[in-house]
PDB file of C-alpha atoms in Angstrom:
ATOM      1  CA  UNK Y  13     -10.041  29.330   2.466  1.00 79.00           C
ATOM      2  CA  UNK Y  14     -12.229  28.229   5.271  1.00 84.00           C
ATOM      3  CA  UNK Y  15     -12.618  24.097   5.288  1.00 82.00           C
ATOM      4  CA  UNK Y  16     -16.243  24.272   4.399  1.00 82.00           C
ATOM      5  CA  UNK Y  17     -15.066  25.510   0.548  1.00 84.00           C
ATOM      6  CA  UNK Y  18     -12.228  23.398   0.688  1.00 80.00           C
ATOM      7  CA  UNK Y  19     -14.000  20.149   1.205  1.00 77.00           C
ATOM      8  CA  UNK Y  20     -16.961  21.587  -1.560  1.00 77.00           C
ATOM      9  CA  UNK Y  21     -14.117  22.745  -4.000  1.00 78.00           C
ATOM     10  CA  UNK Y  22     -11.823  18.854  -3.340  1.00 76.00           C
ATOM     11  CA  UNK Y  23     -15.272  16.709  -3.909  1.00 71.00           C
ATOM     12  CA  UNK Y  24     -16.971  18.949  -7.076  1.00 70.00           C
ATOM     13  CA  UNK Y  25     -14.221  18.137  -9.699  1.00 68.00           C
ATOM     14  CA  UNK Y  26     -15.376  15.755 -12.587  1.00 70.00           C
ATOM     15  CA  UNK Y  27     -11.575  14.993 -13.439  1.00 69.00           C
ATOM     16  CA  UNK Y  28     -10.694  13.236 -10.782  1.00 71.00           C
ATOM     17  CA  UNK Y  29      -7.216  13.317  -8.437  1.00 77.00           C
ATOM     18  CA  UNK Y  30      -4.904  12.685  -5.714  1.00 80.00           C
ATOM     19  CA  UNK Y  31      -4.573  13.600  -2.236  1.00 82.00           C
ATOM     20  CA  UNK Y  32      -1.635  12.516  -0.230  1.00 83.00           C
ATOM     21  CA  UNK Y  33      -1.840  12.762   3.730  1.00 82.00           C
ATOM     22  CA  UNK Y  34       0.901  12.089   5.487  1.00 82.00           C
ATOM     23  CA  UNK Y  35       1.695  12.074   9.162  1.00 85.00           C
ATOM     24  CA  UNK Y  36       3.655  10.614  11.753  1.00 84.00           C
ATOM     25  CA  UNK Y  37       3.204   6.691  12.089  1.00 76.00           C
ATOM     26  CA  UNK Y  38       2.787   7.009  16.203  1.00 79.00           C
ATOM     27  CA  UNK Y  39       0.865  10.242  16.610  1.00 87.00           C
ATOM     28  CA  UNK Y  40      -2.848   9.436  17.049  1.00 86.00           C
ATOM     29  CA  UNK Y  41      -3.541  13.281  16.525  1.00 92.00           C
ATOM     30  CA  UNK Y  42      -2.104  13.014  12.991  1.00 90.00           C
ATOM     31  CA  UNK Y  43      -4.659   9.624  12.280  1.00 86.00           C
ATOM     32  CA  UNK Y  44      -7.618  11.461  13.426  1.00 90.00           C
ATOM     33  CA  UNK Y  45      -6.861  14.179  11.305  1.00 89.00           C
ATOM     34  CA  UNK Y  46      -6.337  11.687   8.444  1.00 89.00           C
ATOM     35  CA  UNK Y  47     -10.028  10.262   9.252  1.00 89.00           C
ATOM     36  CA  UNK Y  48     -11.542  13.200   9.447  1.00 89.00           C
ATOM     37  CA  UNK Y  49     -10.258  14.677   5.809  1.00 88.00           C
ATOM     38  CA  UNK Y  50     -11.158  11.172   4.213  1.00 88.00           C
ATOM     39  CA  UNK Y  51     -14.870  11.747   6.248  1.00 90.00           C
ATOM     40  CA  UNK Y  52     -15.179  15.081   5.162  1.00 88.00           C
ATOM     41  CA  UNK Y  53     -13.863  14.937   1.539  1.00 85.00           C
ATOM     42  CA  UNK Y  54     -16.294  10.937   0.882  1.00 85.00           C
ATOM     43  CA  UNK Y  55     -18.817  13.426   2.398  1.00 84.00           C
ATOM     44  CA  UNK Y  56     -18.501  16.084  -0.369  1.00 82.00           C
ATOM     45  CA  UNK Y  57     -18.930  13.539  -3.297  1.00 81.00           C
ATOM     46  CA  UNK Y  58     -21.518  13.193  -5.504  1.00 80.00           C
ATOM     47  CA  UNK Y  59     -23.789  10.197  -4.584  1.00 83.00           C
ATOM     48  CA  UNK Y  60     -22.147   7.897  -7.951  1.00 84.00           C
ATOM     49  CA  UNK Y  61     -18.821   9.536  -7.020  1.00 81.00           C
ATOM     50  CA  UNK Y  62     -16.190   6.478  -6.264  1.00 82.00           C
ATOM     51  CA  UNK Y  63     -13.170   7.260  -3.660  1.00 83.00           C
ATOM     52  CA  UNK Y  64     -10.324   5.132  -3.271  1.00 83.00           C
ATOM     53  CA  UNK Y  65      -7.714   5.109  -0.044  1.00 81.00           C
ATOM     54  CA  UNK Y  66      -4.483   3.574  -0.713  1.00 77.00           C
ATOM     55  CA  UNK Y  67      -2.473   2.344   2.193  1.00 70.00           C
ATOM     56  CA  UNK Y  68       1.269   2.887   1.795  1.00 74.00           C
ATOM     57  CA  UNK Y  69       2.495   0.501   5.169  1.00 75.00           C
ATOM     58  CA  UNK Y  70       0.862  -2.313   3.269  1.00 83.00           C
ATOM     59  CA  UNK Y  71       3.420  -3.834   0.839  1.00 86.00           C
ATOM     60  CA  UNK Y  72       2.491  -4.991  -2.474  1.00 89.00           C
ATOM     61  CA  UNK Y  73       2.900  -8.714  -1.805  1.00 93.00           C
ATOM     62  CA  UNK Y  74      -0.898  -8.003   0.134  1.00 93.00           C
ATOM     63  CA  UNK Y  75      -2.869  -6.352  -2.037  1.00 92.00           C
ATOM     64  CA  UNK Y  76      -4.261  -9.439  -2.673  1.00 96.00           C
ATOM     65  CA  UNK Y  77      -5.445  -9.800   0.441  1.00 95.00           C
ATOM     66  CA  UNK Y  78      -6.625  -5.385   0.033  1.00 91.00           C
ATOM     67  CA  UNK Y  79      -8.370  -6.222  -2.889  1.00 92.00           C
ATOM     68  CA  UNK Y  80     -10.381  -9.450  -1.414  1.00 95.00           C
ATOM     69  CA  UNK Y  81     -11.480  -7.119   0.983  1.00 94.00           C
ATOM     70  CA  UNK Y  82     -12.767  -4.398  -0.684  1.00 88.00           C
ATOM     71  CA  UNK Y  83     -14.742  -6.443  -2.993  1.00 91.00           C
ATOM     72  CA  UNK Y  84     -16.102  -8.414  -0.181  1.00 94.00           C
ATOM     73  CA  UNK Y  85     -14.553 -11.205  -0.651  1.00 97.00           C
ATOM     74  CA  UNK Y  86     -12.937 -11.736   2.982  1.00 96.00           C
ATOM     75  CA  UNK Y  87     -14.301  -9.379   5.909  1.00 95.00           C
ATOM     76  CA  UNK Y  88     -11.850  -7.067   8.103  1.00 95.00           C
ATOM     77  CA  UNK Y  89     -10.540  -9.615  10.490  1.00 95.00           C
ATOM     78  CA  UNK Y  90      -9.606 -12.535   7.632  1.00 97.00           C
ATOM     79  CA  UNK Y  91      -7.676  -9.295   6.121  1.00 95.00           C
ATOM     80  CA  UNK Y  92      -6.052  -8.071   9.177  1.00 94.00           C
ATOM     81  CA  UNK Y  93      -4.651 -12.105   9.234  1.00 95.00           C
ATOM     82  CA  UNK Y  94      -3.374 -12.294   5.595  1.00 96.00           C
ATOM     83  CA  UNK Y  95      -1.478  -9.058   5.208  1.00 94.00           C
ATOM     84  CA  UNK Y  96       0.000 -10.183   8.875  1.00 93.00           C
ATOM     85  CA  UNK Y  97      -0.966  -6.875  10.623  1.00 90.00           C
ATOM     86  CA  UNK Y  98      -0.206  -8.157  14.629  1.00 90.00           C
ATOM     87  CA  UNK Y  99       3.194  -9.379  13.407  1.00 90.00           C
ATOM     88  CA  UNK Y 100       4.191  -6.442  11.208  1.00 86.00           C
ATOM     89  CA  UNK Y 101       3.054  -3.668  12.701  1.00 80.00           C
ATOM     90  CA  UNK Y 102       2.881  -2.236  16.319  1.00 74.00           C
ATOM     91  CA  UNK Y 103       0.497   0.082  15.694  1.00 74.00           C
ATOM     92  CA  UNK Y 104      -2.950  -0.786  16.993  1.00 78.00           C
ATOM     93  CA  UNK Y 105      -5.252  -1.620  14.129  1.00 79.00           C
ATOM     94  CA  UNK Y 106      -8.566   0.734  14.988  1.00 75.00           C
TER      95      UNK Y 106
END
């Protein structure tokens, strides 16, 4: 199946569902590869479509902070501060 049909076939379903990308936390090949599927696959959606990207290497005692942020409550650098992203994590942020 060429990526074209794949992308058409992922975003055309009325019932919803789940993709899970994983990858390798260091390897900047794997995140761009992650970006681009998310691009591609919001891309496909109808216009009233809604898409949702979970983050699994922020733990639950943040989603607070997730979900102030996504309803535009706090903007991406008051976020980056609450769920402590320079002091957990080593990988760069962009």
């Amino acid at each position: 199946i060429d990526q074209d049909t794949l992308f058409k076939a992922l975003g055309s379903s009325d019932k919803g569902g789940v993709i899970w990308l994983g990858e390798h936390h260091n390897s900047a090949k794997d995140h761009k590869i992650q970006v681009e599927v998310i691009q591609r696959l919001h891309g496909s959606l109808p216009k009233d479509a809604h898409m949702a990207i979970g983050l699994e290497q922020v733990q639950v005692q943040y989603q607070y902070a997730l979900d102030d942020y996504v309803s535009g409550k706090i903007d991406v650098d008051k976020m980056k501060e609450l769920v402590q992203w320079e002091t957990r994590w080593t990988w760069p942020f962009d």
